[in-house]
Short mmCIF file of C-alpha atoms in Angstrom, two decimals:
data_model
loop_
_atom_site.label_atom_id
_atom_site.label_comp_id
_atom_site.label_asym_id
_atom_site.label_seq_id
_atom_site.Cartn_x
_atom_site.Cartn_y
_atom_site.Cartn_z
CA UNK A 1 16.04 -45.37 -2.98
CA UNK A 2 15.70 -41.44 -2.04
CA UNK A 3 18.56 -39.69 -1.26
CA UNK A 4 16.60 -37.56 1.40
CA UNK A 5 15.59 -37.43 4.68
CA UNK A 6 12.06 -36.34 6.26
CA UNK A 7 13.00 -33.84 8.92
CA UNK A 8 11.24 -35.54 11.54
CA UNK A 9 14.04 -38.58 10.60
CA UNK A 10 16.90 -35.95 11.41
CA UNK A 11 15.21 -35.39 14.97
CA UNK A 12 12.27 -34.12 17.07
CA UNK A 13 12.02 -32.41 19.84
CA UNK A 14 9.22 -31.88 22.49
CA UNK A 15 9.07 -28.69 24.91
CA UNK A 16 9.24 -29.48 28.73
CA UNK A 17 6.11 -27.71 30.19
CA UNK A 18 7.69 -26.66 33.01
CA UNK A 19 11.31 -26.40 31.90
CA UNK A 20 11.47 -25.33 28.55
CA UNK A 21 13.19 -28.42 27.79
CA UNK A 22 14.49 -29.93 24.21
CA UNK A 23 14.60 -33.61 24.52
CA UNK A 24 16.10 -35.58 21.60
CA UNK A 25 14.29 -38.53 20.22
CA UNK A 26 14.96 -41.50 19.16
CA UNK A 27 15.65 -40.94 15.31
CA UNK A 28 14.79 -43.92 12.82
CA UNK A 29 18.06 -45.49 11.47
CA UNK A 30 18.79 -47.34 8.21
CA UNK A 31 16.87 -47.08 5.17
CA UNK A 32 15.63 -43.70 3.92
CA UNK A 33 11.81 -43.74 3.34
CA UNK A 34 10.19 -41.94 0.74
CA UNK A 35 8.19 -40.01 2.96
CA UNK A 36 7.71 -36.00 1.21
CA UNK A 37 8.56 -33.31 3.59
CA UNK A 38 5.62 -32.04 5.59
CA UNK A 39 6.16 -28.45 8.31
CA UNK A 40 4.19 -30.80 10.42
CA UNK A 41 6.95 -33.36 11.02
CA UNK A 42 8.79 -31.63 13.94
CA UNK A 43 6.73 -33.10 16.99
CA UNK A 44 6.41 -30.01 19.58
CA UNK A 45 4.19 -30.26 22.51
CA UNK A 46 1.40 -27.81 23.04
CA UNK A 47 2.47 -25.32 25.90
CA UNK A 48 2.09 -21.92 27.18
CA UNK A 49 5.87 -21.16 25.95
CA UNK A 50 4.22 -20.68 21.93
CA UNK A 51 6.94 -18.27 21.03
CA UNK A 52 9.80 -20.77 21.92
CA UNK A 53 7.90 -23.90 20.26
CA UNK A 54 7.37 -21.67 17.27
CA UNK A 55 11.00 -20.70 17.20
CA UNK A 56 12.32 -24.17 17.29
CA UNK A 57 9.76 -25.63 14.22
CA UNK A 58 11.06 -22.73 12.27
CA UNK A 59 14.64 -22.98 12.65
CA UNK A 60 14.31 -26.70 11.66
CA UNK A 61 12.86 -26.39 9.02
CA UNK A 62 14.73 -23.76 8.00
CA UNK A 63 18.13 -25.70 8.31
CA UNK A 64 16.29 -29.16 6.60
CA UNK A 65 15.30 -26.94 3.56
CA UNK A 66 18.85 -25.06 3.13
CA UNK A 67 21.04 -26.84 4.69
CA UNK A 68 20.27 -30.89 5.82
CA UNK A 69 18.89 -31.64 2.25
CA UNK A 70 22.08 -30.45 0.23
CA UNK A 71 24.46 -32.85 2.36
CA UNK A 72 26.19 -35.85 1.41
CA UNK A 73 23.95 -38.81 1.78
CA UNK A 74 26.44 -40.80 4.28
CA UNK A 75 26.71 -37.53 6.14
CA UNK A 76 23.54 -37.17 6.63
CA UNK A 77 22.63 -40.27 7.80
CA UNK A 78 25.73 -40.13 9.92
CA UNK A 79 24.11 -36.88 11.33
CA UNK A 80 21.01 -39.19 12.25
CA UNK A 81 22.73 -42.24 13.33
CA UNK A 82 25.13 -39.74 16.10
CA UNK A 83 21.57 -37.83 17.57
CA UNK A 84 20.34 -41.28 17.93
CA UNK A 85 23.10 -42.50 19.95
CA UNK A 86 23.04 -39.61 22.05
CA UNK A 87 19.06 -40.56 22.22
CA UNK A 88 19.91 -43.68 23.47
CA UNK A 89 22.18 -43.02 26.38
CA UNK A 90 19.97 -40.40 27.67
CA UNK A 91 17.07 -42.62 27.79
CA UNK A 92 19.28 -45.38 29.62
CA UNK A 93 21.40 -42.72 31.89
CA UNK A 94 18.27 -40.84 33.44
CA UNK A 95 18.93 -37.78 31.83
CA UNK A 96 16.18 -35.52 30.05
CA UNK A 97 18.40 -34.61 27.40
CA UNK A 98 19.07 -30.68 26.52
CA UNK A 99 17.42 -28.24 27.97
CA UNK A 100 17.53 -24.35 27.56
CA UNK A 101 19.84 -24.13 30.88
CA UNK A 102 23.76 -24.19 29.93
CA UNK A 103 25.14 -26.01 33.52
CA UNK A 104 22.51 -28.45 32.58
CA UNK A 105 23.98 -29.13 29.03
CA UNK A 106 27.54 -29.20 30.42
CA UNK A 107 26.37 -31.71 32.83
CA UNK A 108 24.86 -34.01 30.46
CA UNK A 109 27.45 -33.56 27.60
CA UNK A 110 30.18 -34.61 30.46
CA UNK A 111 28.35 -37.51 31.47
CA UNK A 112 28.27 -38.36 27.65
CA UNK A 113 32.38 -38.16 27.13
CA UNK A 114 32.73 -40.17 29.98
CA UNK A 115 30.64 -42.69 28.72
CA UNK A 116 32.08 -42.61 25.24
CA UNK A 117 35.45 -42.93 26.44
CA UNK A 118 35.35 -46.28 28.06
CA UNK A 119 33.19 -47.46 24.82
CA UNK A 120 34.80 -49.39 22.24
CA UNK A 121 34.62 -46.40 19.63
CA UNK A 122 37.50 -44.90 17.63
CA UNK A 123 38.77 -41.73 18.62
CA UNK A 124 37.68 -39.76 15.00
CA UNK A 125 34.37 -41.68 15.79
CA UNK A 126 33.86 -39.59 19.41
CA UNK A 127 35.31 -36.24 17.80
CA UNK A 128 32.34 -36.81 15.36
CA UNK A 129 30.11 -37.46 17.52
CA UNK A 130 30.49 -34.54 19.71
CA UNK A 131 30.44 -32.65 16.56
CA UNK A 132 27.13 -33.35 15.58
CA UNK A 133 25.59 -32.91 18.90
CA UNK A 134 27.39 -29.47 18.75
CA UNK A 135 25.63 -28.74 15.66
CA UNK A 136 22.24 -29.62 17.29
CA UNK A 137 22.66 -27.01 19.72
CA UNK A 138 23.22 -24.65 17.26
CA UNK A 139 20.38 -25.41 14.81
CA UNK A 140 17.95 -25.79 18.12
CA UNK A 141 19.45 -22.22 19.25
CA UNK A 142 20.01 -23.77 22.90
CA UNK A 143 22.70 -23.55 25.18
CA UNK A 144 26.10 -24.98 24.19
CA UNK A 145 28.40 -25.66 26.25
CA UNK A 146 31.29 -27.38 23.88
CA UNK A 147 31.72 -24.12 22.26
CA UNK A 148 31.55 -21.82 25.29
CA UNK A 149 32.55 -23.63 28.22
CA UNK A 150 36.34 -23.09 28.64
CA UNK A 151 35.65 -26.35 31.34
CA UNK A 152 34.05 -28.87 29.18
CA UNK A 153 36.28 -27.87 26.41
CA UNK A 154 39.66 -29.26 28.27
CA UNK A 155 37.63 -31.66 29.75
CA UNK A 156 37.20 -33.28 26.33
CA UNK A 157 40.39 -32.74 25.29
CA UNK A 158 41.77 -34.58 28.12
CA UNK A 159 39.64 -37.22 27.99
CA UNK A 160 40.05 -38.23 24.44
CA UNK A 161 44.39 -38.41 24.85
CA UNK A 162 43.70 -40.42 27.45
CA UNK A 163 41.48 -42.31 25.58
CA UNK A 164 43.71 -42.39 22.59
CA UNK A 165 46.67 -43.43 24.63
CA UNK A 166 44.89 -46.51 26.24
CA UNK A 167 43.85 -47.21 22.80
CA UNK A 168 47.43 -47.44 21.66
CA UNK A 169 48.25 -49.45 24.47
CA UNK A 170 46.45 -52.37 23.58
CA UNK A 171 46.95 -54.82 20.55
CA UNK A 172 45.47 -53.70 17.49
CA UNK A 173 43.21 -55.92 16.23
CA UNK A 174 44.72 -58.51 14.23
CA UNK A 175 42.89 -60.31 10.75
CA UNK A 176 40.19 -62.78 11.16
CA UNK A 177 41.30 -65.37 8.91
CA UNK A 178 39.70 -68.26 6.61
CA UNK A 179 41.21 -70.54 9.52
CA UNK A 180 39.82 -68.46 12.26
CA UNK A 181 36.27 -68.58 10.59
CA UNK A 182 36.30 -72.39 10.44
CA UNK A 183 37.86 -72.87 14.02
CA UNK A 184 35.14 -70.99 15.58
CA UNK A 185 32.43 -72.48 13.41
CA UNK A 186 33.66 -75.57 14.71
CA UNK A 187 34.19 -74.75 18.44
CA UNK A 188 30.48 -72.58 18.69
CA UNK A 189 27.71 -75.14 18.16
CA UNK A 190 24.82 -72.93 18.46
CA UNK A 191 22.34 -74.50 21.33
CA UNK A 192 20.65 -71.07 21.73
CA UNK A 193 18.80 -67.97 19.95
CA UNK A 194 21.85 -65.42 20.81
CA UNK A 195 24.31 -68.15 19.58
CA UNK A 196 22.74 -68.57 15.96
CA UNK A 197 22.57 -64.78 15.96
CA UNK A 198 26.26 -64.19 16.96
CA UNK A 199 27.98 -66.66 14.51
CA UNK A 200 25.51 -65.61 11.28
CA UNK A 201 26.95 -61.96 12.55
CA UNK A 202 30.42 -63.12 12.36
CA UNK A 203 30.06 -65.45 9.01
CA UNK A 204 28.50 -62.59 7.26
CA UNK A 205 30.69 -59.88 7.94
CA UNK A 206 33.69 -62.30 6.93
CA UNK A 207 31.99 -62.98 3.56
CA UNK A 208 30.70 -59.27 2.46
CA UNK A 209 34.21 -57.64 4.29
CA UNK A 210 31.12 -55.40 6.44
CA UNK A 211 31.57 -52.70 8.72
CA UNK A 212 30.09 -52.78 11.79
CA UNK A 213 27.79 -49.74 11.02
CA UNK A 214 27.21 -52.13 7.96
CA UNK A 215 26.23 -55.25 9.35
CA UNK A 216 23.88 -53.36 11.93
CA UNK A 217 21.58 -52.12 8.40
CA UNK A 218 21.15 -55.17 6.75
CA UNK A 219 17.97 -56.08 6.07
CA UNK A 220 16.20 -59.32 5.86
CA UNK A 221 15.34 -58.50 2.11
CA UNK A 222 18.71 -57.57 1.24
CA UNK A 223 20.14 -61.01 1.00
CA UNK A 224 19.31 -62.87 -2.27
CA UNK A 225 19.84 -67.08 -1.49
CA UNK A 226 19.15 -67.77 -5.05
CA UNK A 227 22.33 -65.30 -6.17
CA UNK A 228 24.53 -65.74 -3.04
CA UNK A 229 24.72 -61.87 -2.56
CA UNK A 230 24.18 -58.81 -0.25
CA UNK A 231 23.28 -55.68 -1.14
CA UNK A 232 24.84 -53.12 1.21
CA UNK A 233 22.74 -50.20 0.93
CA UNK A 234 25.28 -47.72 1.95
CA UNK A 235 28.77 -47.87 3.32
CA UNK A 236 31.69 -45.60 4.29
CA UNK A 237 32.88 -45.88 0.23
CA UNK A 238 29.64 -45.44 -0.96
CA UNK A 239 29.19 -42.02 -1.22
CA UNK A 240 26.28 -41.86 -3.69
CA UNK A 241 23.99 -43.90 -1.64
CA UNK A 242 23.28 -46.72 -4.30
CA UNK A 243 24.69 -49.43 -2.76
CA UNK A 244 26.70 -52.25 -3.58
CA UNK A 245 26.70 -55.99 -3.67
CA UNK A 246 28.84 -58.41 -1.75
CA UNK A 247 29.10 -62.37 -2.05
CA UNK A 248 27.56 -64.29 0.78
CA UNK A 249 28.68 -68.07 1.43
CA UNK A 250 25.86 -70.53 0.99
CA UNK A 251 27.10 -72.15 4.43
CA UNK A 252 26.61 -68.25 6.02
CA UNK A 253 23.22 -68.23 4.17
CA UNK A 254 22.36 -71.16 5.94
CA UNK A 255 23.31 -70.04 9.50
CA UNK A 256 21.51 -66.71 8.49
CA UNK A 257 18.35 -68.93 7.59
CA UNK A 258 18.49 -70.79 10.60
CA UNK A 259 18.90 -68.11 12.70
CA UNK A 260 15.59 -66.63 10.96
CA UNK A 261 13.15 -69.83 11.42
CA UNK A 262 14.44 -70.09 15.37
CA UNK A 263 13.65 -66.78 16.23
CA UNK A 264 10.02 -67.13 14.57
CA UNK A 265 9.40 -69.62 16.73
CA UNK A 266 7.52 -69.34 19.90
CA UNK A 267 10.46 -70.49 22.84
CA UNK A 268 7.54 -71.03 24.95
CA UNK A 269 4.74 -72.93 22.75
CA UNK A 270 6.79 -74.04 20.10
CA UNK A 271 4.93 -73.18 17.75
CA UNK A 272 5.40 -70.57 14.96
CA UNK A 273 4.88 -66.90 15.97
CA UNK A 274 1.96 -64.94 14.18
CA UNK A 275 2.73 -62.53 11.04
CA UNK A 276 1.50 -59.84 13.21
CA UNK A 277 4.46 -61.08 16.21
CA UNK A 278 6.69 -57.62 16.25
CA UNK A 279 9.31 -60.55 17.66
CA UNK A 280 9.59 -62.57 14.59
CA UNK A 281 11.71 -61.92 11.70
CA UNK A 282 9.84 -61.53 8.53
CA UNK A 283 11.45 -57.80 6.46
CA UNK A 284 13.48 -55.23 7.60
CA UNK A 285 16.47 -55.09 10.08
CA UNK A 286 17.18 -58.51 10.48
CA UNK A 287 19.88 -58.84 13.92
CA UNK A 288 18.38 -57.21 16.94
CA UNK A 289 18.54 -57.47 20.56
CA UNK A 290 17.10 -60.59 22.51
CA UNK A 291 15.27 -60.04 25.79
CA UNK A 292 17.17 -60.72 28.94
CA UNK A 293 16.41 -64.50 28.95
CA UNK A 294 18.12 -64.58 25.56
CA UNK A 295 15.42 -66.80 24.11
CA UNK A 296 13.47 -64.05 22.25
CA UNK A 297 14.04 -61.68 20.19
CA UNK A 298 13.14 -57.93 21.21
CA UNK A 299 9.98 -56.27 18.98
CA UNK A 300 11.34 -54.02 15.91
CA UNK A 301 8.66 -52.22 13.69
CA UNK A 302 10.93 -49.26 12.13
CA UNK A 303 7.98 -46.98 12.43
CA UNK A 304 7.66 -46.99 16.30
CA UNK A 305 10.33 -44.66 17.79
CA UNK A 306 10.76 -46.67 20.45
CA UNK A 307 11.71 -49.80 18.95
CA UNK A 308 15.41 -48.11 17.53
CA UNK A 309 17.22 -49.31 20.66
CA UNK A 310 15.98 -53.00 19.78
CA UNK A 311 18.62 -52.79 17.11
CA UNK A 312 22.10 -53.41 17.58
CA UNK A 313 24.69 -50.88 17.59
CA UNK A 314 28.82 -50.51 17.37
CA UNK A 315 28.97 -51.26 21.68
CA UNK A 316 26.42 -54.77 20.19
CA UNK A 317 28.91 -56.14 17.80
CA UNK A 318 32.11 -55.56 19.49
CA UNK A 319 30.96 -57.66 22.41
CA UNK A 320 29.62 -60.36 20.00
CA UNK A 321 32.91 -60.86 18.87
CA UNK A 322 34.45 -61.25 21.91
CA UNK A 323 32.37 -63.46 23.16
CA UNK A 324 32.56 -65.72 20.30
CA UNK A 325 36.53 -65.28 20.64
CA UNK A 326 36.40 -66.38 24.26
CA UNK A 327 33.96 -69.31 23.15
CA UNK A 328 36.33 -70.44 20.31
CA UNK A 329 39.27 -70.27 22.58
CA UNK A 330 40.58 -67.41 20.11
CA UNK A 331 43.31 -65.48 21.85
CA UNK A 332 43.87 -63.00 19.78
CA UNK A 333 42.47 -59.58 19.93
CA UNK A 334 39.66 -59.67 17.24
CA UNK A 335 37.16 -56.95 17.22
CA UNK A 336 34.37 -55.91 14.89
CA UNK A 337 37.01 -54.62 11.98
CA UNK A 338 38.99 -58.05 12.05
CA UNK A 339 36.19 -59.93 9.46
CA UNK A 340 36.87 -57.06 6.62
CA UNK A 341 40.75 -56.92 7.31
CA UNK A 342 40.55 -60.70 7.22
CA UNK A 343 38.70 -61.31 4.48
CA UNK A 344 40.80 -59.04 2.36
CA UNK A 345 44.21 -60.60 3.79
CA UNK A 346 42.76 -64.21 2.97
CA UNK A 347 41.42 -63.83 -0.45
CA UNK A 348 45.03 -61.64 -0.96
CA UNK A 349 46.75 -64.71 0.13
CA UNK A 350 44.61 -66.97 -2.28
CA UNK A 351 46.01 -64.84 -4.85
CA UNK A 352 42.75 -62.76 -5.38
CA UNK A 353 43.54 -59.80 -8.29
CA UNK A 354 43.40 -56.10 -6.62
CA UNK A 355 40.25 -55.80 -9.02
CA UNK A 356 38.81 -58.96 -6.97
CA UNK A 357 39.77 -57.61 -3.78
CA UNK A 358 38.42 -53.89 -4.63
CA UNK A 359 35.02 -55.85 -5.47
CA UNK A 360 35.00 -57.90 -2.32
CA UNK A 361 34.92 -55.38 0.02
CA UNK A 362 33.34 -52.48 -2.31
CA UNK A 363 36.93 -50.12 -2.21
CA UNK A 364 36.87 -47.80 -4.70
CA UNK A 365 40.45 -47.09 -4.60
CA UNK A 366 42.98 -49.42 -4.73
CA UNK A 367 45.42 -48.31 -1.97
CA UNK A 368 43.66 -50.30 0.80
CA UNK A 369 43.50 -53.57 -0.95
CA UNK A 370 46.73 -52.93 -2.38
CA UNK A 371 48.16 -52.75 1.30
CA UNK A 372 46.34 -56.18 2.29
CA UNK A 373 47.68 -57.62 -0.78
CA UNK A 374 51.56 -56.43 0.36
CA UNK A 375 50.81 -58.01 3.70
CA UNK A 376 49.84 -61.29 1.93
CA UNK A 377 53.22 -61.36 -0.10
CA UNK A 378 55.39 -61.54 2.69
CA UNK A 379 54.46 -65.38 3.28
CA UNK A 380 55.76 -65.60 -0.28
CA UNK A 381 58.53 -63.76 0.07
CA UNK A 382 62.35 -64.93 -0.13
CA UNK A 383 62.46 -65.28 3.72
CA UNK A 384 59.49 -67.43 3.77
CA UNK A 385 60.62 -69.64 1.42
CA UNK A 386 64.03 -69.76 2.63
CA UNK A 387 62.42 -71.31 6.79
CA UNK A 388 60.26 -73.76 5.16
CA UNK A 389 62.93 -74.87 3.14
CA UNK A 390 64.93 -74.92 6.58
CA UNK A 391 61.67 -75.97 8.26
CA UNK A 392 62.19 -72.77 10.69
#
């Protein structure tokens, strides 16, 4: 797998004609392709305003060949995965994206925060955020307001401690155990496309401890049924970018399978979609979003632009598990992160080594499975003993 990205991957931009407007695309997410570097991969638009489209290819592609190449893999497909985002709720908000006009920047930036804020996101995952779109501005040379607007500045400040303390208001999320797993696999009986999709989603992350940002990048050919694994292409502990394999569940196989052959099949003739069906599920990402009806799955071909916000993101998962939650009659507040934290705390409580654990969930240091592993000794601790002994 390369290590690299084209520099048409870490964005484009097109020149407004009558604006002299930078609008960010849609960049691809997931796998790296093997694509060489070509000048010609910045998309500009022909206009009269040559010197400014000029300007723009060049400092690209100055910054790809110094700067964007040399990074950290995970960073820069971090840097990829934020411009997308921003993409994203540009496209869905009505806004044009940046332009060369600063109130117009500190507008749209605002609007962003805002929108961020009541988002299910960590705070550190905002900061970064904001961060990369910061260093957009500078690499594109355009106006930036979170540098130079004393406003926007406190603005954001303000907004993420109150976002931070409504955060630590709520219940943090607690582990999704073994027992959890099995009580909503036996309150959900899947009767619908979005069902089958939600509980493989929830199985899977339980078995391979994933991420969110993990279980969004699996790929159909990533999952081997013949060796019960997954191979997680990258991950937060995965520096290097070679990826690492998790155990998969032949039951969560099975639900992933199923999930598959329904949503290759027609809802309206029955009968098997065509290879050529963009809806089907046949290689690459395999959850995506349904169509409104949620009988369908929406059409993903990795090459088309357009198709990136057919795939789920952080905002997806987060309300998949709830809604399962609410389905299983689960009270307690499980979000995306509970599947890893509960894996770890249930295989620590089966008496699972720290070596076992650190290959579970792909840790390459032991201090986080170590602190799963305390949490699991308290049940076998002298106080435990002593109430069931008292049956307390």
């Amino acid at each position: 797998m390369s290590s690299k990205f084209t520099l048409s991957q870490l964005t484009s931009c097109s020149i407004n004609k009558s604006s002299d407007q930078a609008t960010v695309i849609n960049s691809p997410m997931g796998k790296t392709q093997n694509t060489p570097y070509s000048p010609n991969s910045t998309s500009l638009a022909t206009n009269d305003k040559a010197s400014l489209e000029v300007s723009f290819d060049s400092d690209y592609q100055q910054y790809y060949r110094d700067i964007f190449t040399k990074l950290p893999y995970n960073t820069q497909r971090a840097y990829i995965s934020d411009y997308n985002e921003f993409a994203i709720f540009c496209k869905y908000s009505g806004f044009d994206g940046f332009k060369n006009n600063f109130e117009h920047n500190e507008s749209c930036i605002k609007h962003y925060v805002e929108d961020l804020c009541h988002s299910p996101l960590a705070y550190r995952t905002i900061k970064r955020r904001l961060s990369a779109l910061s260093k957009f501005l500078g690499v594109a040379k355009l106006p930036n307001p979170i540098v130079s607007s004393a406003y926007l500045r406190d603005f954001i400040r303000l907004s993420l401690i109150e976002n931070r303390k409504f955060r630590l208001s709520h219940k943090q999320a607690v582990p999704l155990t073994i027992d959890m797993v099995e009580q909503i696999n036996n309150a959900v009986i899947p009767d619908s496309l979005l069902e089958l999709r939600d509980l493989a989603i929830i199985n899977l992350m339980f078995d391979a401890l994933l991420r969110a940002d993990e279980v969004v990048r699996v790929c159909v050919e990533d999952i081997s049924s013949r060796n019960n694994t997954l191979l997680v292409v990258s991950s937060k502990s995965d520096q290097s970018g070679q990826g690492q394999y998790r155990y998969v569940s032949s039951s969560t196989i099975s639900m992933v399978n199923e999930y598959i052959s329904e949503a290759n099949i027609d809802p309206k003739t029955k009968a098997p979609r065509l290879s050529s069906d963009l809806r089907g599920i046949r290689k690459g990402v395999l959850f995506r979003r349904l169509t409104n009806h949620k009988t369908a799955l929406l059409p993903f071909n990795e090459n088309i632009p357009n198709h990136q916000a057919n795939v789920l993101n952080y905002s997806s998962i987060y309300r998949i598990w709830q809604r399962i939650a609410e389905r299983a009659g689960i009270t307690e507040n499980i979000t995306p992160h509970s599947g890893r934290v509960g894996g770890a705390v249930s295989l620590a409580e089966d008496g699972a080594s720290l070596p076992e654990l650190q290959l579970a969930g792909g840790w390459h240091s032991p201090e986080m499975p170590g602190h799963y592993t305390k949490q699991a000794n308290v049940k076998r601790g002298g106080m435990a003993k002593l109430s069931e002994k008292r049956k307390r």
